[in-house]
Each structure stands twice: as C-alpha cells, then as structure tokens.
Amino acid sequence: MILVTGGAGFIGANFVLDWLEHGDEPVLNLDKLTYAGNLHNLDSLQGDARHVFVQGDIGDRALLDRLLAEYQPRAIVNFAAESHVDRSIHGPEDFIQTNVVGTFRLLEAVRHYWSALPAGGKAAFRFLHVSTDEVYGTLAPEDPAFTEEHRTEPNSPYSASKAASDHLVRAWHHTYGLPVLTTNCSNNYGPLHFPEKLIPLVIVNALAGKPLPVYGDGMQVRDWLYVADHCSAIRRVLQAGEPGQVYNVGGWNEKPNIDIVKTVCALLDELRPRADGASYAGQITYVTDRPGHDRRYAIDARKIERELGWKPAETFETGIRKTVQWYLDNPEWVTNVQSGAYREWVAKQYAD
Ligand code: NAD
Ligand code: DAU
C-alpha cells in the first residue's frame, strides 16, 4: 500500500485515479478536505476496496502514527499543501502551518515509522515530496530554464513555504538517511483543476459571461504541463528515482498568460460558440497585477528524461483541448465546487 496525502485536490486526485488505473496496489488517501479538497473528485472509486479515504491533517502527529502503524505503507507521496499564490498573499498563516509545520510533522512521524522497519522494508521505503518550480524564483527572458542546481529564491509566501518544506525533506535525508525523493514541477492544467487558478477560472468565467481577469500586462510566462503527465512522472520517480535526488518535471511549454487566455477563448469559440456569435476574447479584462508577481518560470526537464526515461505524452495543443472539453462535459462538477467560500474568495480577489 502507498499513502497519498492531499489526494482529494487537483493533482492528488488525478494521481490516485491514475495510480489505480495503472495497477492494483491500494492507496490510503489522507486529506484534510480544505476548500480545495473535493471528495467528488474520487466518486468513481466508490465501493473500490483499493482506496481508503481518511479525513485528517498532515500536522496531526497522533493520527499519522496510528495510520502508519495500521496500514504499513511502503511509500508516501506528499501532495498536501496550500497551493494558491494569491491566497498566500492575503493570508500566509495557513501556508506556514500546512506546508512547513505540516511537512515537518509528517517527516517526523515517517522517520519514526521507517526507523523501526526491518532492513529490507527500510531500504525499499520511499518518501516522495511533490514540489514546485516556484521555489527557484523568477527568470529574465534570456535566462536558461531552471535546472535542479538552480538556487532557491522564492518570492511569494506560497513559494517560500514550499522551499522551506523542500529544505526539510532534504535535511531528513542527509541527517537521518530517510529515503526521500523531491519533484519540482511547472504549472499543471487539466480535469479537476479548482477554478481559482488561471485556466479553469477563464473557462468558467467565459461560459458565465463574466470578465476574464488578466493580471498586469499579461506577458508573464508560465511553463504548462498536462496533469496526467505530472502523474506519470511521479510514478516513474517513485519507481526508479535515486533517494536524495531532486527531479525537475516540465513539458517545455512556455507561454505568456495572454496567449493562454486567447487559446482558451478560441477553443470555446469553436466548441461552444457564444449565442451572439462574438468571441469570448471580448471578455478579456486587464486588472491590477499580483504583488511580487514572478515574471517567468521555465523548467529544464533533461535530468528526468536522461536518467529515468520520462517524457510528457501530451503537447499543449492536445492537453488544452482535452481540458476545455472536460469542463464543457462536467458543468455539475463546477457548480459543486462553487460553494459560498469560493464565491467569497472571488468577490474579495477581484473587487476592483
Ligand atoms: P490543491 O490545492 O488543488 O490540493 C491540495 C489538497 O491538499 C487539497 O485536497 C487539500 O484539502 C489538501 N490539504 C491541504 N492542507 C492539508 C493538510 N494540512 N493536511 C492534509 N491535506 C491537506 O493543490 P494541487 O494543485 O493539487 O497541488 C498539489 C501539490 O502539488 C502541492 O504540494 C503543490 O505545491 C504542488 N504543485 C502544484 C502545481 C500546480 O500547478 N497546481 C505545480 C507543481 C507543484
Ligand atoms: O508553477 C507551479 C505553480 O503553478 C504551483 O506551484 C502552484 O500551486 C499553482 O497554483 C501555480 O501557480 P501560478 O501562480 O503560476 O498559477 P495561477 O493559475 O494562479 O496563475 C497563472 C498565471 O496567471 C500567473 O502568472 C498569474 C496569472 N493570473 C492568475 C489568475 C488567477 C491572471 O493573470 N489572472 C488570474 O485571475
């Protein structure tokens, strides 16, 4: 069995579904079910004995000790985190609590469990920490993409909290010998993406006839990877990664935000034309920039390709078409996640 934390969120849920499609090893899924966690993401696993869900916090040491003793996982994949940069700017506290203190508590519980394993189990055990390219800071247009050797220079409360967690994971390997793996991935997109993030927000707002908010000049660059490709990279690292190593994960898909928004509009124009025949691009609205907004991220993914033979399966064109189609096919999922808490956030963030 493996333990997945944060497995009811966007990437975690995609990972759990993907894992059980590719094999039969059971998953213990520990998720606090914050605003971003959604059990409907896992509806297709209802009645499936291979999936055990527990609602709980990675910062709850007593719960962790009990779960580790009872289920004896052979590996842990840690997705649980507060993940939205804008929310970290409005309220950093939860980010420090979960991403830093939570990761620390999880590492401590795992270290105690792992130290008591018999020699074979101890050597085979893995703790895979899912992190982000944002820990490397920002790039100028002419800079080479981030390699694993790039300095850690986080600029937002979110990225600082993730960088802190990466450092803890590294230290638990060097000091205690815990067999850890860290992945630093670029921006994901795909099904089940919570509509506070750029791509799903644009799809959902476009269909609702609302403004499509573009921060600043819209020329900030992100490097996009289809979520199923991130899941396959994590499976590969878990299977063949070398303990103590860091692997960058990315799809070589750098795009300015405004291009992303226009691409989504063009797909919607084709797949669900507006009743008045006008383009959704007419709803694009430039709004106040994010404070401290990183200008460019780009991942150099040559190490994982060279050492582990991993490559993404989707191009941006195939992945974004699948994504837009998924949102068109799943309006009830969108309605479900647009709770009171979601509406409150949108009203606060886009007030001006
Ligand atoms: P998400 O916000 O959609 O999901 C996070 C999940 O973690 C939710 O289900 C939430 O309920 C759960 N959670 C939050 N706090 C918890 C706690 N204290 N204990 C247990 N569960 C808790 O995030 P996501 O986009 O799926 O990101 C997952 C991970 O991948 C994060 O660690 C993030 O930093 C990393 N990452 C995300 C991206 C991206 O583009 N979304 C890219 C690279 C890395
Ligand atoms: O790079 C990996 C990171 O990608 C992950 O670690 C984070 O968890 C994930 O949220 C994501 O962070 P970003 O800040 O890049 O994603 P977001 O979707 O919030 O924004 C993408 C870009 O679009 C960014 O430059 C800000 C901009 N943006 C975002 C929103 C929500 C807009 O222009 N308008 C918006 O309304």
Tab-separated table of C-alpha atoms and ligand atoms in Angstrom:
chain	number	residue	atom	x	y	z
A	1	MET	CA	0.000	0.000	0.000
A	2	ILE	CA	1.045	3.607	-0.554
A	3	LEU	CA	-0.032	6.642	1.467
A	4	VAL	CA	-1.036	9.681	-0.586
A	5	THR	CA	-1.590	12.986	1.211
A	6	GLY	CA	-3.774	15.678	-0.373
A	7	GLY	CA	-5.343	13.080	-2.653
A	8	ALA	CA	-8.695	14.888	-2.901
A	9	GLY	CA	-7.173	18.010	-4.501
A	10	PHE	CA	-6.445	18.696	-8.154
A	11	ILE	CA	-3.186	16.815	-8.768
A	12	GLY	CA	-3.595	14.377	-5.863
A	13	ALA	CA	-6.994	13.139	-7.094
A	14	ASN	CA	-5.706	12.812	-10.654
A	15	PHE	CA	-2.770	10.848	-9.243
A	16	VAL	CA	-4.932	8.465	-7.171
A	17	LEU	CA	-7.222	7.774	-10.153
A	18	ASP	CA	-4.241	7.308	-12.443
A	19	TRP	CA	-2.414	5.047	-9.936
A	20	LEU	CA	-5.378	2.687	-9.626
A	21	GLU	CA	-5.813	2.633	-13.402
A	22	HIS	CA	-2.200	1.520	-13.813
A	23	GLY	CA	-2.164	-1.205	-11.139
A	24	ASP	CA	-3.847	-2.724	-8.115
A	25	GLU	CA	-1.688	-1.539	-5.222
A	26	PRO	CA	-4.088	0.067	-2.699
A	27	VAL	CA	-3.965	3.740	-1.722
A	28	LEU	CA	-4.519	5.223	1.714
A	29	ASN	CA	-5.620	8.795	0.988
A	30	LEU	CA	-5.191	11.320	3.824
A	31	ASP	CA	-6.738	14.713	3.083
A	32	LYS	CA	-7.955	17.493	5.356
A	33	LEU	CA	-10.660	18.498	2.847
A	34	THR	CA	-9.941	22.216	2.886
A	35	TYR	CA	-11.832	24.406	0.383
A	36	ALA	CA	-9.568	22.834	-2.299
A	37	GLY	CA	-10.266	19.197	-1.377
A	38	ASN	CA	-13.281	17.589	-3.013
A	39	LEU	CA	-14.427	14.016	-2.477
A	40	HIS	CA	-16.486	14.203	-5.695
A	41	ASN	CA	-13.137	14.062	-7.497
A	42	LEU	CA	-12.994	10.434	-6.328
A	43	ASP	CA	-16.627	9.449	-6.982
A	44	SER	CA	-15.576	6.799	-9.491
A	45	LEU	CA	-13.765	4.933	-6.663
A	46	GLN	CA	-16.868	4.496	-4.506
A	47	GLY	CA	-17.020	0.888	-3.324
A	48	ASP	CA	-13.473	0.214	-4.582
A	49	ALA	CA	-11.625	-1.608	-1.774
A	50	ARG	CA	-8.269	-0.447	-3.174
A	51	HIS	CA	-8.986	3.132	-1.993
A	52	VAL	CA	-9.203	4.019	1.707
A	53	PHE	CA	-10.029	7.657	2.464
A	54	VAL	CA	-9.274	9.314	5.817
A	55	GLN	CA	-10.119	12.945	6.512
A	56	GLY	CA	-7.272	14.437	8.531
A	57	ASP	CA	-4.354	16.839	8.765
A	58	ILE	CA	-0.709	16.057	7.904
A	59	GLY	CA	0.089	18.128	11.013
A	60	ASP	CA	-1.776	15.701	13.315
A	61	ARG	CA	1.029	13.537	14.704
A	62	ALA	CA	-1.185	11.164	16.683
A	63	LEU	CA	-3.309	10.431	13.610
A	64	LEU	CA	-0.202	9.911	11.460
A	65	ASP	CA	1.322	7.481	13.966
A	66	ARG	CA	-1.918	5.496	14.088
A	67	LEU	CA	-2.318	5.350	10.291
A	68	LEU	CA	1.305	4.359	9.670
A	69	ALA	CA	1.139	1.590	12.270
A	70	GLU	CA	-2.190	0.281	10.977
A	71	TYR	CA	-1.603	0.418	7.192
A	72	GLN	CA	2.208	-0.044	6.985
A	73	PRO	CA	2.673	1.808	3.666
A	74	ARG	CA	5.779	1.050	1.599
A	75	ALA	CA	5.855	4.610	0.205
A	76	ILE	CA	4.378	8.065	0.762
A	77	VAL	CA	3.554	10.688	-1.852
A	78	ASN	CA	3.079	14.094	-0.244
A	79	PHE	CA	0.784	16.397	-2.233
A	80	ALA	CA	-0.952	18.018	0.764
A	81	ALA	CA	-0.391	21.772	0.702
A	82	GLU	CA	-1.977	25.165	0.466
A	83	SER	CA	-1.340	25.837	-3.221
A	84	HIS	CA	-2.734	29.187	-4.387
A	85	VAL	CA	-0.271	32.107	-4.596
A	86	ASP	CA	-2.963	34.830	-4.381
A	87	ARG	CA	-4.396	33.296	-1.206
A	88	SER	CA	-0.889	33.186	0.291
A	89	ILE	CA	-0.640	36.938	-0.274
A	90	HIS	CA	-3.943	37.626	1.513
A	91	GLY	CA	-3.258	35.170	4.357
A	92	PRO	CA	0.105	33.417	4.670
A	93	GLU	CA	-0.591	31.695	8.023
A	94	ASP	CA	-2.249	28.547	6.627
A	95	PHE	CA	0.672	28.151	4.202
A	96	ILE	CA	3.201	28.117	7.027
A	97	GLN	CA	1.029	25.770	9.086
A	98	THR	CA	0.446	23.139	6.397
A	99	ASN	CA	3.397	23.488	4.038
A	100	VAL	CA	6.088	23.973	6.693
A	101	VAL	CA	4.821	22.700	10.065
A	102	GLY	CA	2.654	20.006	8.435
A	103	THR	CA	5.540	18.685	6.319
A	104	PHE	CA	7.785	18.695	9.407
A	105	ARG	CA	5.251	16.681	11.452
A	106	LEU	CA	4.781	14.254	8.574
A	107	LEU	CA	8.550	13.798	8.211
A	108	GLU	CA	8.927	13.135	11.924
A	109	ALA	CA	6.110	10.582	12.012
A	110	VAL	CA	7.508	8.873	8.917
A	111	ARG	CA	11.054	8.855	10.306
A	112	HIS	CA	9.913	7.045	13.450
A	113	TYR	CA	7.875	4.538	11.447
A	114	TRP	CA	10.663	3.983	8.902
A	115	SER	CA	13.431	3.536	11.574
A	116	ALA	CA	11.523	0.598	13.032
A	117	LEU	CA	11.056	-1.241	9.720
A	118	PRO	CA	13.043	-4.447	9.082
A	119	ALA	CA	16.182	-3.909	6.938
A	120	GLY	CA	14.554	-4.859	3.611
A	121	GLY	CA	11.480	-2.681	4.138
A	122	LYS	CA	13.680	0.173	5.282
A	123	ALA	CA	15.820	0.106	2.130
A	124	ALA	CA	12.829	-0.138	-0.211
A	125	PHE	CA	10.814	2.618	1.508
A	126	ARG	CA	10.332	5.981	-0.302
A	127	PHE	CA	9.039	9.410	0.728
A	128	LEU	CA	8.234	11.437	-2.390
A	129	HIS	CA	7.690	15.155	-1.823
A	130	VAL	CA	5.765	16.968	-4.556
A	131	SER	CA	7.094	20.488	-5.007
A	132	THR	CA	7.076	23.318	-7.486
A	133	ASP	CA	9.257	25.307	-9.881
A	134	GLU	CA	8.258	28.455	-7.954
A	135	VAL	CA	10.908	27.699	-5.302
A	136	TYR	CA	13.575	28.752	-7.842
A	137	GLY	CA	12.241	32.323	-8.098
A	138	THR	CA	11.852	34.210	-11.344
A	139	LEU	CA	13.707	34.292	-14.696
A	140	ALA	CA	14.552	37.110	-17.120
A	141	PRO	CA	13.564	36.484	-20.771
A	142	GLU	CA	17.091	35.463	-21.825
A	143	ASP	CA	17.885	33.239	-18.787
A	144	PRO	CA	18.244	29.476	-19.237
A	145	ALA	CA	15.465	27.322	-17.742
A	146	PHE	CA	15.690	26.180	-14.096
A	147	THR	CA	17.879	23.110	-13.547
A	148	GLU	CA	17.944	21.152	-10.273
A	149	GLU	CA	21.116	23.097	-9.373
A	150	HIS	CA	19.414	26.493	-9.565
A	151	ARG	CA	19.467	28.484	-6.314
A	152	THR	CA	16.297	28.510	-4.255
A	153	GLU	CA	14.997	32.106	-4.398
A	154	PRO	CA	11.273	32.051	-3.544
A	155	ASN	CA	9.352	35.322	-3.865
A	156	SER	CA	5.825	34.674	-2.541
A	157	PRO	CA	4.647	33.379	0.836
A	158	TYR	CA	3.474	30.245	-1.031
A	159	SER	CA	6.806	29.577	-2.744
A	160	ALA	CA	8.754	30.406	0.431
A	161	SER	CA	6.685	27.855	2.357
A	162	LYS	CA	7.253	25.225	-0.357
A	163	ALA	CA	11.007	25.968	-0.439
A	164	ALA	CA	11.088	25.566	3.353
A	165	SER	CA	9.403	22.164	3.017
A	166	ASP	CA	11.888	21.116	0.307
A	167	HIS	CA	14.752	22.020	2.657
A	168	LEU	CA	13.234	19.977	5.489
A	169	VAL	CA	12.851	16.967	3.198
A	170	ARG	CA	16.471	17.310	2.073
A	171	ALA	CA	17.705	17.581	5.667
A	172	TRP	CA	15.767	14.471	6.766
A	173	HIS	CA	17.679	12.545	4.109
A	174	HIS	CA	21.114	13.943	4.903
A	175	THR	CA	20.748	13.771	8.671
A	176	TYR	CA	18.611	10.692	9.253
A	177	GLY	CA	19.033	8.788	5.984
A	178	LEU	CA	15.294	8.849	5.172
A	179	PRO	CA	14.995	7.727	1.509
A	180	VAL	CA	13.363	10.846	0.070
A	181	LEU	CA	12.703	11.990	-3.490
A	182	THR	CA	11.675	15.525	-4.455
A	183	THR	CA	9.982	16.597	-7.677
A	184	ASN	CA	9.795	20.271	-8.694
A	185	CYS	CA	7.140	20.636	-11.359
A	186	SER	CA	5.903	23.513	-13.511
A	187	ASN	CA	2.274	24.712	-13.846
A	188	ASN	CA	-0.225	21.874	-14.244
A	189	TYR	CA	-3.580	22.052	-16.014
A	190	GLY	CA	-6.307	19.526	-16.783
A	191	PRO	CA	-9.500	17.985	-15.348
A	192	LEU	CA	-10.451	18.670	-11.683
A	193	HIS	CA	-8.460	21.944	-11.557
A	194	PHE	CA	-10.053	24.270	-8.996
A	195	PRO	CA	-11.412	27.405	-10.728
A	196	GLU	CA	-9.372	29.866	-8.659
A	197	LYS	CA	-6.378	29.080	-10.947
A	198	LEU	CA	-5.928	30.788	-14.323
A	199	ILE	CA	-7.038	28.168	-16.876
A	200	PRO	CA	-10.176	26.828	-15.140
A	201	LEU	CA	-11.100	30.364	-13.985
A	202	VAL	CA	-11.020	31.582	-17.574
A	203	ILE	CA	-13.128	28.652	-18.835
A	204	VAL	CA	-15.716	29.020	-16.075
A	205	ASN	CA	-15.928	32.834	-16.311
A	206	ALA	CA	-16.120	32.779	-20.110
A	207	LEU	CA	-19.099	30.403	-20.069
A	208	ALA	CA	-20.798	32.516	-17.379
A	209	GLY	CA	-20.388	35.713	-19.462
A	210	LYS	CA	-18.047	37.203	-16.825
A	211	PRO	CA	-14.776	39.185	-17.270
A	212	LEU	CA	-11.591	37.153	-17.875
A	213	PRO	CA	-9.116	38.820	-15.466
A	214	VAL	CA	-5.556	39.139	-16.793
A	215	TYR	CA	-3.034	40.452	-14.238
A	216	GLY	CA	-0.799	43.367	-15.279
A	217	ASP	CA	0.268	43.254	-18.944
A	218	GLY	CA	-0.455	39.513	-19.312
A	219	MET	CA	3.124	38.880	-20.526
A	220	GLN	CA	4.206	36.774	-17.536
A	221	VAL	CA	5.388	33.384	-18.739
A	222	ARG	CA	4.463	30.007	-17.241
A	223	ASP	CA	5.571	26.534	-18.390
A	224	TRP	CA	2.489	24.304	-18.737
A	225	LEU	CA	2.229	20.526	-18.187
A	226	TYR	CA	-0.896	18.367	-18.572
A	227	VAL	CA	-1.703	16.862	-15.167
A	228	ALA	CA	-1.635	13.222	-16.381
A	229	ASP	CA	1.970	13.802	-17.459
A	230	HIS	CA	2.844	15.052	-13.971
A	231	CYS	CA	1.239	11.874	-12.557
A	232	SER	CA	3.289	9.637	-14.866
A	233	ALA	CA	6.463	11.495	-13.847
A	234	ILE	CA	5.726	10.918	-10.162
A	235	ARG	CA	5.065	7.219	-10.762
A	236	ARG	CA	8.366	6.960	-12.601
A	237	VAL	CA	10.359	8.797	-9.914
A	238	LEU	CA	8.807	6.628	-7.215
A	239	GLN	CA	9.751	3.521	-9.177
A	240	ALA	CA	13.292	4.399	-10.273
A	241	GLY	CA	14.412	7.688	-8.672
A	242	GLU	CA	17.553	7.705	-6.566
A	243	PRO	CA	16.961	8.576	-2.882
A	244	GLY	CA	18.149	12.078	-2.010
A	245	GLN	CA	17.768	13.299	-5.596
A	246	VAL	CA	15.664	16.171	-6.934
A	247	TYR	CA	13.919	15.841	-10.311
A	248	ASN	CA	12.516	18.797	-12.253
A	249	VAL	CA	9.337	17.996	-14.176
A	250	GLY	CA	8.074	20.089	-17.085
A	251	GLY	CA	6.648	19.980	-20.554
A	252	TRP	CA	8.790	22.514	-22.446
A	253	ASN	CA	5.666	24.642	-22.956
A	254	GLU	CA	6.467	28.225	-22.064
A	255	LYS	CA	3.604	30.609	-22.862
A	256	PRO	CA	2.674	34.161	-21.876
A	257	ASN	CA	-0.576	34.294	-19.896
A	258	ILE	CA	-2.379	36.344	-22.518
A	259	ASP	CA	-1.693	33.622	-25.123
A	260	ILE	CA	-3.160	31.013	-22.770
A	261	VAL	CA	-6.308	33.082	-22.281
A	262	LYS	CA	-6.683	33.680	-26.030
A	263	THR	CA	-6.164	29.965	-26.779
A	264	VAL	CA	-8.902	29.011	-24.313
A	265	CYS	CA	-11.217	31.628	-25.862
A	266	ALA	CA	-10.565	30.294	-29.377
A	267	LEU	CA	-11.336	26.708	-28.271
A	268	LEU	CA	-14.563	27.815	-26.623
A	269	ASP	CA	-15.490	29.817	-29.760
A	270	GLU	CA	-15.153	26.543	-31.676
A	271	LEU	CA	-16.682	24.087	-29.191
A	272	ARG	CA	-19.399	26.229	-27.509
A	273	PRO	CA	-19.871	29.447	-29.538
A	274	ARG	CA	-21.437	32.407	-27.758
A	275	ALA	CA	-25.108	32.926	-28.620
A	276	ASP	CA	-24.363	36.386	-30.074
A	277	GLY	CA	-21.611	34.999	-32.352
A	278	ALA	CA	-18.938	37.237	-30.760
A	279	SER	CA	-15.631	35.800	-29.499
A	280	TYR	CA	-15.111	35.066	-25.805
A	281	ALA	CA	-11.898	37.098	-26.207
A	282	GLY	CA	-14.108	40.191	-25.938
A	283	GLN	CA	-14.492	39.351	-22.215
A	284	ILE	CA	-10.717	39.734	-21.530
A	285	THR	CA	-10.142	42.428	-18.872
A	286	TYR	CA	-6.751	43.654	-17.675
A	287	VAL	CA	-6.722	44.011	-13.866
A	288	THR	CA	-4.264	45.096	-11.147
A	289	ASP	CA	-1.156	42.907	-11.077
A	290	ARG	CA	-0.374	40.333	-8.363
A	291	PRO	CA	2.099	41.855	-5.834
A	292	GLY	CA	5.616	40.446	-6.340
A	293	HIS	CA	4.421	38.636	-9.468
A	294	ASP	CA	7.169	36.345	-10.846
A	295	ARG	CA	7.789	37.231	-14.486
A	296	ARG	CA	8.844	33.911	-15.942
A	297	TYR	CA	9.174	30.236	-14.977
A	298	ALA	CA	10.753	27.606	-17.220
A	299	ILE	CA	11.774	24.060	-16.321
A	300	ASP	CA	14.768	22.238	-17.730
A	301	ALA	CA	13.470	18.640	-17.615
A	302	ARG	CA	16.523	16.960	-19.126
A	303	LYS	CA	17.578	15.133	-15.936
A	304	ILE	CA	14.366	13.122	-15.523
A	305	GLU	CA	14.382	12.372	-19.246
A	306	ARG	CA	18.029	11.303	-19.292
A	307	GLU	CA	18.143	9.348	-16.018
A	308	LEU	CA	14.616	7.934	-15.806
A	309	GLY	CA	13.465	7.980	-19.426
A	310	TRP	CA	10.361	10.081	-18.670
A	311	LYS	CA	8.745	12.307	-21.302
A	312	PRO	CA	5.349	14.013	-21.409
A	313	ALA	CA	2.736	12.355	-23.632
A	314	GLU	CA	0.651	15.478	-24.371
A	315	THR	CA	1.530	18.602	-26.297
A	316	PHE	CA	-0.028	21.841	-25.079
A	317	GLU	CA	-2.434	21.762	-28.035
A	318	THR	CA	-3.768	18.258	-27.260
A	319	GLY	CA	-3.853	18.841	-23.492
A	320	ILE	CA	-5.673	22.165	-23.558
A	321	ARG	CA	-8.316	20.832	-25.967
A	322	LYS	CA	-8.978	17.849	-23.644
A	323	THR	CA	-9.146	20.235	-20.686
A	324	VAL	CA	-11.670	22.641	-22.231
A	325	GLN	CA	-13.777	19.673	-23.371
A	326	TRP	CA	-13.708	18.220	-19.829
A	327	TYR	CA	-15.107	21.462	-18.354
A	328	LEU	CA	-17.817	21.564	-21.047
A	329	ASP	CA	-18.743	17.956	-20.229
A	330	ASN	CA	-18.754	18.431	-16.417
A	331	PRO	CA	-20.801	21.525	-15.528
A	332	GLU	CA	-22.142	19.833	-12.360
A	333	TRP	CA	-18.570	19.463	-11.022
A	334	VAL	CA	-18.077	23.209	-11.455
A	335	THR	CA	-21.403	24.018	-9.753
A	336	ASN	CA	-20.437	21.756	-6.838
A	337	VAL	CA	-17.107	23.465	-6.156
A	338	GLN	CA	-18.586	26.951	-6.401
A	339	SER	CA	-19.554	26.948	-2.740
A	340	GLY	CA	-20.144	30.017	-0.579
A	341	ALA	CA	-16.436	30.014	0.337
A	342	TYR	CA	-15.479	30.059	-3.351
A	343	ARG	CA	-17.814	32.970	-4.137
A	344	GLU	CA	-16.444	34.910	-1.146
A	345	TRP	CA	-12.865	34.441	-2.422
A	346	VAL	CA	-13.692	35.605	-5.949
A	347	ALA	CA	-15.527	38.674	-4.619
A	348	LYS	CA	-12.506	39.611	-2.444
A	349	GLN	CA	-9.784	38.931	-5.022
A	350	TYR	CA	-11.412	40.675	-7.983
A	351	ALA	CA	-13.063	43.519	-6.038
A	352	ASP	CA	-11.641	46.288	-8.222
B	1	NAD	P1	-4.826	21.726	-4.397
B	1	NAD	O1	-4.914	22.995	-3.607
B	1	NAD	O2	-5.774	21.505	-5.522
B	1	NAD	O3	-4.987	20.473	-3.413
B	1	NAD	C1	-4.355	20.408	-2.159
B	1	NAD	C2	-5.004	19.276	-1.370
B	1	NAD	O4	-4.340	19.180	-0.110
B	1	NAD	C3	-6.486	19.507	-1.077
B	1	NAD	O5	-7.224	18.330	-1.306
B	1	NAD	C4	-6.497	19.879	0.401
B	1	NAD	O6	-7.709	19.517	1.060
B	1	NAD	C5	-5.308	19.090	0.925
B	1	NAD	N1	-4.735	19.663	2.158
B	1	NAD	C6	-4.459	20.984	2.385
B	1	NAD	N2	-3.951	21.116	3.629
B	1	NAD	C7	-3.877	19.870	4.176
B	1	NAD	C8	-3.429	19.359	5.411
B	1	NAD	N3	-2.949	20.167	6.361
B	1	NAD	N4	-3.487	18.021	5.629
B	1	NAD	C9	-3.994	17.184	4.680
B	1	NAD	N5	-4.455	17.619	3.493
B	1	NAD	C10	-4.385	18.941	3.239
B	1	NAD	O7	-3.318	21.636	-4.891
B	1	NAD	P2	-2.705	20.981	-6.208
B	1	NAD	O8	-2.685	21.996	-7.279
B	1	NAD	O9	-3.345	19.674	-6.438
B	1	NAD	O10	-1.193	20.776	-5.730
B	1	NAD	C11	-0.795	19.572	-5.073
B	1	NAD	C12	0.682	19.665	-4.740
B	1	NAD	O11	1.437	19.846	-5.936
B	1	NAD	C13	1.041	20.840	-3.839
B	1	NAD	O12	2.029	20.407	-2.943
B	1	NAD	C14	1.602	21.889	-4.789
B	1	NAD	O13	2.529	22.708	-4.148
B	1	NAD	C15	2.259	21.006	-5.825
B	1	NAD	N6	2.366	21.570	-7.183
B	1	NAD	C16	1.260	22.093	-7.807
B	1	NAD	C17	1.363	22.560	-9.121
B	1	NAD	C18	0.163	23.127	-9.867
B	1	NAD	O14	0.327	23.663	-10.972
B	1	NAD	N7	-1.062	23.022	-9.338
B	1	NAD	C19	2.600	22.508	-9.779
B	1	NAD	C20	3.706	21.988	-9.109
B	1	NAD	C21	3.567	21.507	-7.819
B	2	DAU	O1	4.471	26.898	-11.189
B	2	DAU	C1	3.804	25.940	-10.415
B	2	DAU	C2	2.715	26.620	-9.626
B	2	DAU	O2	1.661	26.918	-10.545
B	2	DAU	C3	2.183	25.783	-8.470
B	2	DAU	O3	3.214	25.586	-7.546
B	2	DAU	C4	1.000	26.480	-7.791
B	2	DAU	O4	0.451	25.647	-6.788
B	2	DAU	C5	-0.058	26.757	-8.836
B	2	DAU	O5	-1.136	27.471	-8.266
B	2	DAU	C6	0.537	27.564	-10.000
B	2	DAU	O6	0.899	28.904	-9.574
B	2	DAU	P1	0.658	30.192	-10.506
B	2	DAU	O7	0.628	31.383	-9.649
B	2	DAU	O8	1.578	30.191	-11.668
B	2	DAU	O9	-0.818	29.803	-11.058
B	2	DAU	P2	-2.137	30.661	-11.267
B	2	DAU	O10	-3.096	29.799	-12.034
B	2	DAU	O11	-2.615	31.297	-10.015
B	2	DAU	O12	-1.637	31.819	-12.246
B	2	DAU	C7	-1.029	31.530	-13.504
B	2	DAU	C8	-0.594	32.850	-14.109
B	2	DAU	O13	-1.784	33.596	-14.475
B	2	DAU	C9	0.161	33.745	-13.140
B	2	DAU	O14	1.154	34.455	-13.852
B	2	DAU	C10	-0.900	34.704	-12.604
B	2	DAU	C11	-1.855	34.838	-13.768
B	2	DAU	N1	-3.288	35.062	-13.407
B	2	DAU	C12	-3.859	34.233	-12.488
B	2	DAU	C13	-5.187	34.398	-12.144
B	2	DAU	C14	-5.823	33.508	-11.098
B	2	DAU	C15	-4.012	36.041	-14.065
B	2	DAU	O15	-3.495	36.777	-14.931
B	2	DAU	N2	-5.331	36.205	-13.719
B	2	DAU	C16	-5.951	35.435	-12.762
B	2	DAU	O16	-7.150	35.663	-12.470
